[in-house]
Amino acid sequence: QVHLVESGGGLVQAGGSLRLSCKAARMITSTFNSVDMAWYRQTPGKQRELVATATAGRDTSYAESVKGRFTISRDSSRKTVYLQMNSLKPEDTAVYYCNTVTQELPWGQGTQVTVAS
């Protein structure tokens, strides 16, 4: 079964950067190349929110709150989706997850991002 493994989170000062990775373990490359992938984030007591998407055609889109600061990318050879996060703000603090745009895969454990002011 395909599972998602997120990594790269941590504690960073406001204005700093982090690069998150999400590997789609056990997903065959052709499937990875055909699905639209996304990063989401969740804070306690709130619903998971969409942060960024990268379609199979490599089009990208971003939530207004991260536009201009975050960049999503994908590497087919590694079956991995990345989220480069720059100019981090305390309000970016959350657990970050990846999944398909349709959220059809089991959720991974996520990776905690904490931005200190």
CSV table of C-alpha atoms in Angstrom, one decimal:
chain,number,residue,atom,x,y,z
A,1,GLN,CA,0.0,0.0,0.0
A,2,VAL,CA,1.2,3.5,-0.8
A,3,HIS,CA,2.1,5.6,2.2
A,4,LEU,CA,3.4,9.1,2.5
A,5,VAL,CA,6.4,10.0,4.5
A,6,GLU,CA,6.9,13.7,5.4
A,7,SER,CA,10.1,15.1,6.8
A,8,GLY,CA,12.1,18.3,7.1
A,9,GLY,CA,10.1,20.2,9.8
A,10,GLY,CA,11.7,21.8,12.8
A,11,LEU,CA,12.0,24.9,14.9
A,12,VAL,CA,13.0,28.1,13.1
A,13,GLN,CA,13.0,31.8,13.8
A,14,ALA,CA,10.6,34.1,12.1
A,15,GLY,CA,12.1,35.0,8.7
A,16,GLY,CA,13.9,31.7,8.4
A,17,SER,CA,13.5,28.9,5.9
A,18,LEU,CA,12.7,25.2,5.8
A,19,ARG,CA,12.4,22.6,3.1
A,20,LEU,CA,9.9,19.9,3.6
A,21,SER,CA,9.9,16.6,1.7
A,22,CYS,CA,7.2,14.1,1.1
A,23,LYS,CA,8.0,10.7,-0.4
A,24,ALA,CA,5.3,8.6,-1.8
A,25,ALA,CA,6.6,5.2,-0.7
A,26,ARG,CA,5.6,2.2,-2.8
A,27,MET,CA,3.9,4.3,-5.4
A,28,ILE,CA,5.0,3.4,-8.9
A,29,THR,CA,6.5,6.2,-10.9
A,30,SER,CA,3.9,6.3,-13.6
A,31,THR,CA,1.2,6.7,-11.0
A,32,PHE,CA,3.2,9.5,-9.2
A,33,ASN,CA,3.6,11.2,-12.6
A,34,SER,CA,-0.2,11.2,-13.2
A,35,VAL,CA,-1.5,12.5,-9.9
A,36,ASP,CA,-1.9,16.0,-8.7
A,37,MET,CA,-0.1,16.4,-5.3
A,38,ALA,CA,-0.6,18.9,-2.6
A,39,TRP,CA,0.7,20.1,0.8
A,40,TYR,CA,-1.6,20.7,3.6
A,41,ARG,CA,-1.2,22.0,7.2
A,42,GLN,CA,-3.2,21.7,10.4
A,43,THR,CA,-3.1,23.4,13.7
A,44,PRO,CA,-4.8,22.1,16.9
A,45,GLY,CA,-8.5,22.6,16.8
A,46,LYS,CA,-8.6,23.6,13.2
A,47,GLN,CA,-9.4,21.8,10.0
A,48,ARG,CA,-6.6,20.8,7.7
A,49,GLU,CA,-6.0,23.5,5.1
A,50,LEU,CA,-4.6,23.4,1.6
A,51,VAL,CA,-1.3,25.2,1.3
A,52,ALA,CA,0.0,24.4,-2.2
A,53,THR,CA,-0.6,22.1,-5.2
A,54,ALA,CA,1.5,20.8,-8.0
A,55,THR,CA,-0.4,19.1,-10.8
A,56,ALA,CA,0.9,16.2,-12.9
A,57,GLY,CA,1.4,18.8,-15.6
A,58,ARG,CA,3.6,20.8,-13.2
A,59,ASP,CA,1.2,23.7,-12.7
A,60,THR,CA,1.3,25.1,-9.2
A,61,SER,CA,-1.0,27.0,-7.0
A,62,TYR,CA,-0.8,28.5,-3.5
A,63,ALA,CA,-3.0,29.6,-0.7
A,64,GLU,CA,-3.0,33.4,-0.5
A,65,SER,CA,-1.3,33.3,2.9
A,66,VAL,CA,1.8,31.6,1.5
A,67,LYS,CA,2.0,33.0,-2.0
A,68,GLY,CA,5.3,34.5,-2.8
A,69,ARG,CA,7.0,32.8,0.2
A,70,PHE,CA,6.4,29.0,-0.4
A,71,THR,CA,7.4,27.0,-3.5
A,72,ILE,CA,6.1,23.5,-4.3
A,73,SER,CA,8.0,21.2,-6.6
A,74,ARG,CA,8.1,17.5,-7.4
A,75,ASP,CA,10.8,15.0,-8.4
A,76,SER,CA,9.5,12.1,-10.4
A,77,SER,CA,12.7,10.1,-10.1
A,78,ARG,CA,12.4,10.2,-6.3
A,79,LYS,CA,8.6,10.2,-6.1
A,80,THR,CA,9.0,13.1,-3.8
A,81,VAL,CA,7.2,16.4,-3.4
A,82,TYR,CA,8.9,19.3,-1.8
A,83,LEU,CA,7.8,22.5,-0.1
A,84,GLN,CA,10.4,25.3,0.1
A,85,MET,CA,9.3,27.7,2.8
A,86,ASN,CA,10.9,31.1,3.0
A,87,SER,CA,10.2,34.2,5.1
A,88,LEU,CA,8.5,32.0,7.7
A,89,LYS,CA,6.0,33.6,10.1
A,90,PRO,CA,4.7,32.4,13.4
A,91,GLU,CA,1.3,31.8,11.8
A,92,ASP,CA,2.9,29.2,9.6
A,93,THR,CA,3.4,27.0,12.7
A,94,ALA,CA,1.5,23.8,12.0
A,95,VAL,CA,1.9,20.1,11.2
A,96,TYR,CA,2.4,19.8,7.5
A,97,TYR,CA,1.1,16.9,5.4
A,98,CYS,CA,1.1,15.9,1.8
A,99,ASN,CA,-1.4,14.0,-0.2
A,100,THR,CA,-3.0,14.0,-3.5
A,101,VAL,CA,-5.3,16.9,-4.3
A,102,THR,CA,-8.3,14.5,-3.9
A,103,GLN,CA,-6.8,13.3,-0.6
A,104,GLU,CA,-7.1,9.7,-1.7
A,105,LEU,CA,-4.1,8.3,0.1
A,106,PRO,CA,-3.8,7.4,3.8
A,107,TRP,CA,-2.4,10.4,5.7
A,108,GLY,CA,1.2,10.2,6.8
A,109,GLN,CA,2.4,11.3,10.2
A,110,GLY,CA,3.1,14.8,9.0
A,111,THR,CA,6.1,17.0,10.0
A,112,GLN,CA,5.9,19.7,12.7
A,113,VAL,CA,6.9,23.2,11.7
A,114,THR,CA,7.3,25.7,14.5
A,115,VAL,CA,8.2,29.3,13.8
A,116,ALA,CA,9.3,31.3,16.8
A,117,SER,CA,8.7,35.0,16.9
